[in-house]
CSV table of C-alpha atoms in Angstrom, one decimal:
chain,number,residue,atom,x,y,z
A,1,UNK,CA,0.0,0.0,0.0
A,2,UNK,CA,3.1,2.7,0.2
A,3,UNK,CA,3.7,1.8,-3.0
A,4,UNK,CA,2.7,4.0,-5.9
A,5,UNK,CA,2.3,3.3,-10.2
A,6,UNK,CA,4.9,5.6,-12.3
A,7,UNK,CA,2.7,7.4,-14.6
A,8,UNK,CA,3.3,10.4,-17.2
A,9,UNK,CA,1.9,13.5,-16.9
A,10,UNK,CA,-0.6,14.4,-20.5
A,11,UNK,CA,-2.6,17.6,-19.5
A,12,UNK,CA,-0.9,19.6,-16.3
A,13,UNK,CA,-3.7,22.1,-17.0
A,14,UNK,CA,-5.9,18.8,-15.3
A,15,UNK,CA,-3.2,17.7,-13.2
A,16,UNK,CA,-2.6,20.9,-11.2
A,17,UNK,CA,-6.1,21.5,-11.2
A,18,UNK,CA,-7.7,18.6,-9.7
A,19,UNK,CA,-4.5,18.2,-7.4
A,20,UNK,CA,-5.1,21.9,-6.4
A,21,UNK,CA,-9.1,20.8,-5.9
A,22,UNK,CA,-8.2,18.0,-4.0
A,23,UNK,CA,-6.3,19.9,-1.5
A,24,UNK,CA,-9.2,22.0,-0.5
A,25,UNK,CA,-11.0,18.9,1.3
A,26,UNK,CA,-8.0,18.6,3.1
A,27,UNK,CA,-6.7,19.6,7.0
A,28,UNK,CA,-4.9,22.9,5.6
A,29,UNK,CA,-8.3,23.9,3.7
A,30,UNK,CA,-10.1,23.6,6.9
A,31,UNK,CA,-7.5,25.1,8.9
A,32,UNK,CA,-7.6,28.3,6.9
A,33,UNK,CA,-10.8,28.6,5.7
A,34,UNK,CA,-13.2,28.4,8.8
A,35,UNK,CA,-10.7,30.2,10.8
A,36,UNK,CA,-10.9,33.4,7.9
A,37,UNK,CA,-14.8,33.5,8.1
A,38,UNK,CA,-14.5,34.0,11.5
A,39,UNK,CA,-12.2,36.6,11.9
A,40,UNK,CA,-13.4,38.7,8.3
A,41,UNK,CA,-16.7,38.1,7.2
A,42,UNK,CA,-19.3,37.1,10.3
A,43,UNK,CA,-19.4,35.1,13.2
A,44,UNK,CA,-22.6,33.4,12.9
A,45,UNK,CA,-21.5,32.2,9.5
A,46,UNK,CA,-18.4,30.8,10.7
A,47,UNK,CA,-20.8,29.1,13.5
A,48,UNK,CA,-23.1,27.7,11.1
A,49,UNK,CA,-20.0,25.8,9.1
A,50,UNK,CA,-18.2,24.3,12.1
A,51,UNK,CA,-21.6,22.9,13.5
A,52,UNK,CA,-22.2,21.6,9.7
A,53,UNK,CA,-19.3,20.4,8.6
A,54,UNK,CA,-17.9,18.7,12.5
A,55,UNK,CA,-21.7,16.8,12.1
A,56,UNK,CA,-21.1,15.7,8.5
A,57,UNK,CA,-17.5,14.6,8.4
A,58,UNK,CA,-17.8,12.6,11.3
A,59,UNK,CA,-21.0,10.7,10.2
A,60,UNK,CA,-19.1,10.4,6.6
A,61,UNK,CA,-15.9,9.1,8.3
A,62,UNK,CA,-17.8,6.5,10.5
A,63,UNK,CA,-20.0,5.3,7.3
A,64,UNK,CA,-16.7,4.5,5.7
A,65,UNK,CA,-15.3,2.4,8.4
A,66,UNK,CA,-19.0,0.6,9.1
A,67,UNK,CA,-19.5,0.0,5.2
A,68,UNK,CA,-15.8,-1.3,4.4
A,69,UNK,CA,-16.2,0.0,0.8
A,70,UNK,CA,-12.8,-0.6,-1.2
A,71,UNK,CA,-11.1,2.0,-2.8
A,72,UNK,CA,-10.4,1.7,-6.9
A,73,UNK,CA,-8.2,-1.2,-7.2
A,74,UNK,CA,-4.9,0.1,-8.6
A,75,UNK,CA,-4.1,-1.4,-11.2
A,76,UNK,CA,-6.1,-0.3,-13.4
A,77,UNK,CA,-7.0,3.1,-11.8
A,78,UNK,CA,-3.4,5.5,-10.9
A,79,UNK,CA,-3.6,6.2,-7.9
A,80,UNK,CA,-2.1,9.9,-7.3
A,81,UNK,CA,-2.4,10.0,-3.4
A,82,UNK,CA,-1.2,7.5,-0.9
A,83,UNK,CA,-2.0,9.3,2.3
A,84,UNK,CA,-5.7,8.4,2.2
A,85,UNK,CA,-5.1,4.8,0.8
A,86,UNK,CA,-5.5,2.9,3.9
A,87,UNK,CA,-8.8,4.4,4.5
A,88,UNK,CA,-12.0,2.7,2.8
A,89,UNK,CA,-14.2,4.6,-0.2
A,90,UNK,CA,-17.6,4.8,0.3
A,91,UNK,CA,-18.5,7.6,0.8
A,92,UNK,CA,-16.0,10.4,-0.2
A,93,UNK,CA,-15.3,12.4,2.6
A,94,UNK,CA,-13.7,15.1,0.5
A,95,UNK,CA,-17.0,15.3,-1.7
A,96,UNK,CA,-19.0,15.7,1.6
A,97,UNK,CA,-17.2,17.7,3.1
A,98,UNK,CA,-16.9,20.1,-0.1
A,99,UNK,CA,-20.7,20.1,-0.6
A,100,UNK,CA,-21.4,21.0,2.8
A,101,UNK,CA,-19.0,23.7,3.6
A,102,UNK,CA,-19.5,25.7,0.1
A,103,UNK,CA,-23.8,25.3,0.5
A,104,UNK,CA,-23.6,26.2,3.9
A,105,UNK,CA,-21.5,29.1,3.5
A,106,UNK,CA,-23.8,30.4,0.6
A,107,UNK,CA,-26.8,29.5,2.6
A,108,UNK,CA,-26.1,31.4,5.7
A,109,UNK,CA,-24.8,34.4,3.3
A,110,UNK,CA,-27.4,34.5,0.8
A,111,UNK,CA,-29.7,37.0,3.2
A,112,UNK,CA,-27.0,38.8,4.9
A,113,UNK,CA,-24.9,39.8,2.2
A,114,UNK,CA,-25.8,41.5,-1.2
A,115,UNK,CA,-24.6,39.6,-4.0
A,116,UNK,CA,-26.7,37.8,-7.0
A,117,UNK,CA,-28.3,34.2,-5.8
A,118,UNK,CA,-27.6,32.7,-9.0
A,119,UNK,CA,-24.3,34.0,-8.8
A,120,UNK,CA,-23.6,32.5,-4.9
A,121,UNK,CA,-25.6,29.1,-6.2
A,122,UNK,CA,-22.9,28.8,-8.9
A,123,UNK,CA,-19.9,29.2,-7.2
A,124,UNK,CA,-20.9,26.6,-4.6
A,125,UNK,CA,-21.7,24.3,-7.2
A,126,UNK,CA,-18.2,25.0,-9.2
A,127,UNK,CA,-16.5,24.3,-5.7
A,128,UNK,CA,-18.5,20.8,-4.4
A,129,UNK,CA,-17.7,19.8,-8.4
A,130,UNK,CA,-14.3,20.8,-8.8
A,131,UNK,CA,-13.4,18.8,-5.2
A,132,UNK,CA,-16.1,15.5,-6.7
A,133,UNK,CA,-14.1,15.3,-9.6
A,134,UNK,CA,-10.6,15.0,-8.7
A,135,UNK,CA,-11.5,12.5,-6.3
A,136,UNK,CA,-12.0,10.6,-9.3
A,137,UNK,CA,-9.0,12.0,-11.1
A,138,UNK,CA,-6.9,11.8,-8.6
A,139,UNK,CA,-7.7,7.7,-8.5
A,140,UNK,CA,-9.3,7.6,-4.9
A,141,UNK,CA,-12.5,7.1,-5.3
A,142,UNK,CA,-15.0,5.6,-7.6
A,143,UNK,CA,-18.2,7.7,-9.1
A,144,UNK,CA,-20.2,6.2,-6.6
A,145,UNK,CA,-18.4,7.0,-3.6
A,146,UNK,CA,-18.5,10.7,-4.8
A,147,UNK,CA,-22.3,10.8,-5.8
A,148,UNK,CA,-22.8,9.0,-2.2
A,149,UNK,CA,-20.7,11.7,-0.2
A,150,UNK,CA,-22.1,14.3,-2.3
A,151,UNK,CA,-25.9,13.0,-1.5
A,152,UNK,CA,-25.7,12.3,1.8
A,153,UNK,CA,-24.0,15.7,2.6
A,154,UNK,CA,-26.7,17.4,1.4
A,155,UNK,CA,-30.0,15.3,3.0
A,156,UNK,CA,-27.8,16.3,6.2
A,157,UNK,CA,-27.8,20.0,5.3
A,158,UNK,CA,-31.5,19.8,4.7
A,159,UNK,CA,-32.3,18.0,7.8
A,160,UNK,CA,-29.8,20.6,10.1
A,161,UNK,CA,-31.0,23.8,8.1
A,162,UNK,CA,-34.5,24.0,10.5
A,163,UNK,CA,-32.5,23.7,13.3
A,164,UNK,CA,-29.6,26.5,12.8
A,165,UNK,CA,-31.1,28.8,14.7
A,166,UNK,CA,-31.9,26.5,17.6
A,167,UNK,CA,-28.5,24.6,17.7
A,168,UNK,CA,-26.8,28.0,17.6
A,169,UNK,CA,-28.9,29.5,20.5
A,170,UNK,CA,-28.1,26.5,22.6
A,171,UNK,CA,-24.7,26.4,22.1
A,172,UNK,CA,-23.7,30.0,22.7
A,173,UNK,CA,-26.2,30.6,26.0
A,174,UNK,CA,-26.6,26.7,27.6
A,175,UNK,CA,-24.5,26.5,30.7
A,176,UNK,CA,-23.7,23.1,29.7
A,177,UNK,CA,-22.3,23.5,26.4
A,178,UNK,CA,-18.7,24.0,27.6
A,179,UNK,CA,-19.2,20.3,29.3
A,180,UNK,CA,-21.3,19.2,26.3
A,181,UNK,CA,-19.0,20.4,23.6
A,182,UNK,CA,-16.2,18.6,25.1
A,183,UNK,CA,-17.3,15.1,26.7
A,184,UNK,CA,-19.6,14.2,23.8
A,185,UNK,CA,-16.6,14.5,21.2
A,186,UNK,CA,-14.5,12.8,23.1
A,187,UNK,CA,-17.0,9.9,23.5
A,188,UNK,CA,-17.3,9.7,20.2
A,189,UNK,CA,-13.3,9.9,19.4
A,190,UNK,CA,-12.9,6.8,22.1
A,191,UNK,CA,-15.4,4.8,20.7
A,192,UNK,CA,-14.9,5.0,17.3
A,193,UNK,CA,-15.7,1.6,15.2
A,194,UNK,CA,-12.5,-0.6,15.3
A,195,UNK,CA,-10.8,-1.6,12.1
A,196,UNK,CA,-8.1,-5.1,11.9
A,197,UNK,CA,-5.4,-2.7,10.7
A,198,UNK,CA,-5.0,1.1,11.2
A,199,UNK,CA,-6.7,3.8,9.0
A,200,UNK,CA,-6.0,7.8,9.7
A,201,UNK,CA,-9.9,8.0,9.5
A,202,UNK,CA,-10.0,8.0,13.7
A,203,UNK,CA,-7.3,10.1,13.8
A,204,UNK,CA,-8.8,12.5,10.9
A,205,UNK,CA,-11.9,12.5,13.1
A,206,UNK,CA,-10.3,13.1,16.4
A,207,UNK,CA,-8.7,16.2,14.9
A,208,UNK,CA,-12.2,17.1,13.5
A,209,UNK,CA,-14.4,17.0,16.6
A,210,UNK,CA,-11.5,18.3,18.9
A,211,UNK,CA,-11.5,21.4,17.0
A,212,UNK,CA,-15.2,22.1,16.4
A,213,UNK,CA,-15.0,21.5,20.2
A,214,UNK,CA,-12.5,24.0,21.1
A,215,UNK,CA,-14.2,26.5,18.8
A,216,UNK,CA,-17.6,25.6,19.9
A,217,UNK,CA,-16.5,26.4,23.8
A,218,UNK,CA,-14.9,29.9,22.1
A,219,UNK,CA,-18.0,30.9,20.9
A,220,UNK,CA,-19.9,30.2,24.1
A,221,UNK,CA,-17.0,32.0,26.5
A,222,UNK,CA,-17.4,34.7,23.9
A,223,UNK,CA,-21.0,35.2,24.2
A,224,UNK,CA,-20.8,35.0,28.0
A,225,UNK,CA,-18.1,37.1,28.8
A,226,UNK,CA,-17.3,39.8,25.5
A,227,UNK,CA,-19.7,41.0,22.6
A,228,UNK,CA,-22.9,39.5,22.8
A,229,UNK,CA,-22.5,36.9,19.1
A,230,UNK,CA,-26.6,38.4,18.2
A,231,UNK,CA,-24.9,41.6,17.3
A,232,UNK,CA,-24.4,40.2,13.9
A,233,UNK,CA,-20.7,41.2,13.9
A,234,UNK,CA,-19.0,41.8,10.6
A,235,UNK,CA,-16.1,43.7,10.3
A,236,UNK,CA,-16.9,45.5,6.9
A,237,UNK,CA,-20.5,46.1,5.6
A,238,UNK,CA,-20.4,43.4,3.5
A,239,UNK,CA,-17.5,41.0,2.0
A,240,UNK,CA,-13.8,42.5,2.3
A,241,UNK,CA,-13.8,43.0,-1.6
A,242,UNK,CA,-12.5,46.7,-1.8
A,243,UNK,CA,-9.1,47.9,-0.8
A,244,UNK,CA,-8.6,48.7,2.5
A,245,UNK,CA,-10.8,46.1,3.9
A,246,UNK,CA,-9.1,43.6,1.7
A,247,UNK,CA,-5.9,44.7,3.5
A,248,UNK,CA,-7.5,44.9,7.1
A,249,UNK,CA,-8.5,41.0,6.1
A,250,UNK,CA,-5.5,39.9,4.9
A,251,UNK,CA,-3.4,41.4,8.0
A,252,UNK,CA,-5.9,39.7,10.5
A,253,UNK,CA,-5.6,36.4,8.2
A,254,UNK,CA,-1.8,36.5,8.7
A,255,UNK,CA,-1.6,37.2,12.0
A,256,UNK,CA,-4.1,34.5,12.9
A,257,UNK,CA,-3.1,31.8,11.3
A,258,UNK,CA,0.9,32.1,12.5
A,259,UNK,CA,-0.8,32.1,15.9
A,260,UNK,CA,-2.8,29.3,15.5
A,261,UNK,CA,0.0,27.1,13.4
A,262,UNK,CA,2.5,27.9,16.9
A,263,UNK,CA,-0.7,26.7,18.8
A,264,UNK,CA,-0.9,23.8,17.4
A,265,UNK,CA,3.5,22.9,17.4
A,266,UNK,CA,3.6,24.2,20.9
A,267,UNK,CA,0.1,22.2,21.8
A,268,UNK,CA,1.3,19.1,19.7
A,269,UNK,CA,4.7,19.0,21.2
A,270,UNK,CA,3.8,19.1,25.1
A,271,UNK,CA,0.8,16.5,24.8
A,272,UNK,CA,3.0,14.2,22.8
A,273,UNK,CA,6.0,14.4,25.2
A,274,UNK,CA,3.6,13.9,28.2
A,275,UNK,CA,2.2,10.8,26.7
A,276,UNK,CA,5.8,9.4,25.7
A,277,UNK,CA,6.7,10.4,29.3
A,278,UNK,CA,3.5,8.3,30.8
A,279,UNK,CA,3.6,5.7,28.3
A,280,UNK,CA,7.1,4.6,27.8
A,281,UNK,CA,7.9,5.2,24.1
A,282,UNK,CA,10.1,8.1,21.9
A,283,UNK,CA,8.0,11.1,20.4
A,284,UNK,CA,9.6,9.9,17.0
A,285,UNK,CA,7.6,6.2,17.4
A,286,UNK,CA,5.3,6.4,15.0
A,287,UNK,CA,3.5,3.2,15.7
A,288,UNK,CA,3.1,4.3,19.3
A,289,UNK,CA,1.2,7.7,18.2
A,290,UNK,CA,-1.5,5.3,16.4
A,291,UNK,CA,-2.2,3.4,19.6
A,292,UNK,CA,-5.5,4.9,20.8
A,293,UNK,CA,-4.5,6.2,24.2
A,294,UNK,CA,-1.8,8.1,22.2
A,295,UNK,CA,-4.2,9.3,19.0
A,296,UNK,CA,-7.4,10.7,20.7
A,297,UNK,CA,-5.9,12.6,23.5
A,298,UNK,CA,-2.9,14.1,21.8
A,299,UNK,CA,-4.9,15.2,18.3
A,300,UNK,CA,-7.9,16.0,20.7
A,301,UNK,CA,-5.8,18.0,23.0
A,302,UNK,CA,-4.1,19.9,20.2
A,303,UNK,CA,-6.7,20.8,17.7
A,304,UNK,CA,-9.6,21.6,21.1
A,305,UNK,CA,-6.5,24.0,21.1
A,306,UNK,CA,-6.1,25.4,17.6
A,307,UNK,CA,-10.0,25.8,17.8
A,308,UNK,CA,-10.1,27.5,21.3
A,309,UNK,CA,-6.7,30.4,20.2
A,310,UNK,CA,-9.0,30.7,17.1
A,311,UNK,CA,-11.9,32.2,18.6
A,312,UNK,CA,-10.8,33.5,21.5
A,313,UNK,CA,-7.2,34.6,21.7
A,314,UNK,CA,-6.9,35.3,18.2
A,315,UNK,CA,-9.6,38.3,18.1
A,316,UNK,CA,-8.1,39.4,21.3
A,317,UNK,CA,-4.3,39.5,19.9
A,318,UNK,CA,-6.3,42.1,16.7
A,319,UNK,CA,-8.5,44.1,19.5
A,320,UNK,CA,-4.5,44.5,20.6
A,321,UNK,CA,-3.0,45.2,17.3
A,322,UNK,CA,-5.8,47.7,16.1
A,323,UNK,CA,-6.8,45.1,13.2
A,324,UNK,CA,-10.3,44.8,14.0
């Protein structure tokens, strides 16, 4: 399985294009996307994603573990990835995930913002699409796992639209969401389905709830203790589109996301060597950081983190630079 087919390159328009749509179902996607809604276009926007997209990956990751799908045998497909090999196919995680963060960013902007709905529609569609298909050029999944992921995304967004408004209220004024946020994902993480051999789809998860959890207990401390999140903040009055906002944005994009990437070493490192420490075994061992009392606390731990300095110490650091 680390093994991967020599191929020749035909079309690079394709290649760098699908490779390039590929990476935006990916960790780095997520960890600067979400992150920019919050700080430069509106809180409850950024809200509405997390809740969506934490709820549909981890039903999408779980399905592929229950329904033990095979990926494309290769031979004959090329595979161009070998990261996600080990995992099983149906249903494409990156089409789900894809689908539900572009429709739910257009569907929780559509009446806030002016632009054209046609023009909003589209651009979520081009996004979910471009993503769908280079699952299939890319060799990692077969039509059907995409039209699954893409499908079952969106009967998920349609059954969690109703509620938004509910799940959002709760979760920014319930005293127990700080408790709730954190022990349910956790549950979850420790009881994930078990496989015969290891896939990165629990720790893919892990690192998926953890954050959402950390962000979800920023949003509540937030609410509590600073600006009340019903003010409908936005930082421009509308998209950051025209000069100086664009520079405002890009300055508050930089700053956060240095701050959250040394979050995450700093987080990463001191978990890891405290569970080497307890556990007997080198930082270096990979085989050790797969065990499951390794995986769930460490990538729980640091990404809870990443979420938390998102939306909490990250708006404070701009009150403190004058960016906001």
């Amino acid at each position: 399985q680390g093994c991967t087919q020599k191929y020749i390159v035909k079309n690079y328009f394709y290649y760098y294009l699908f490779k390039f749509s590929a990476a935006l179902g990916e960790e780095i996607f997520y960890i600067t996307f979400l992150p920019f809604t919050y700080w430069n276009i509106d809180h409850s926007v950024s809200r509405r994603m997390i809740i969506v997209w934490s709820i549909v990956m981890y039903i999408g990751q779980v399905s592929k573990d229950i329904l033990k799908w095979p990926r494309p045998l290769s031979p004959p497909v090329v595979k161009l990835e070998m990261r996600t090999n080990a995992e099983y196919g149906m249903p494409s995680t990156h089409a789900m995930a894809a689908t539900a963060i572009s429709f739910s960013f257009f569907i929780a902007t559509m009446n806030q913002y002016k632009y054209p709905f046609e023009l909003g529609l589209l651009a979520a569609f081009v996004f979910s699409t471009l993503v769908c298909l280079s699952r299939l050029y890319t060799g990692m999944h077969t039509v059907l796992d995409v039209i699954g992921g893409a499908l079952i995304s969106a009967v998920l967004l349609a059954l969690l639209y109703p509620a938004w408004d509910t799940i959002d209220h709760l979760l920014l004024t319930s005293p127990f969401c700080p408790l709730f946020s954190i022990a349910v994902p956790l549950v979850l993480c420790y009881n994930y389905p078990k496989l015969d051999y290891y896939s990165p789809t629990r720790g893919d998860t892990t690192t998926i709830l953890g954050a959402a959890a950390g962000a979800t207990v920023g949003f509540w401390l937030n609410n509590q203790y600073a600006a009340s999140a019903y003010a409908g903040r936005s930082v421009q009055p509308g998209l950051p589109l025209i000069s100086s906002a664009a520079v405002f944005a890009l300055a508050r994009f930089l700053v956060g996301i240095l701050v959250v990437l040394l979050t995450r070493w700093v987080t990463k490192s001191a978990v890891l060597g405290a569970l080497g420490y307890r556990y007997k075994f080198p930082v270096a061992d990979r085989a050790a950081r797969r065990r499951l009392e390794v995986e769930v606390p460490y990538k729980f731990v640091t990404y809870s983190s990443v979420g938390f300095t998102a939306t909490v110490l990250v708006p404070l650091l701009h009150q403190l630079l004058g960016l906001m």
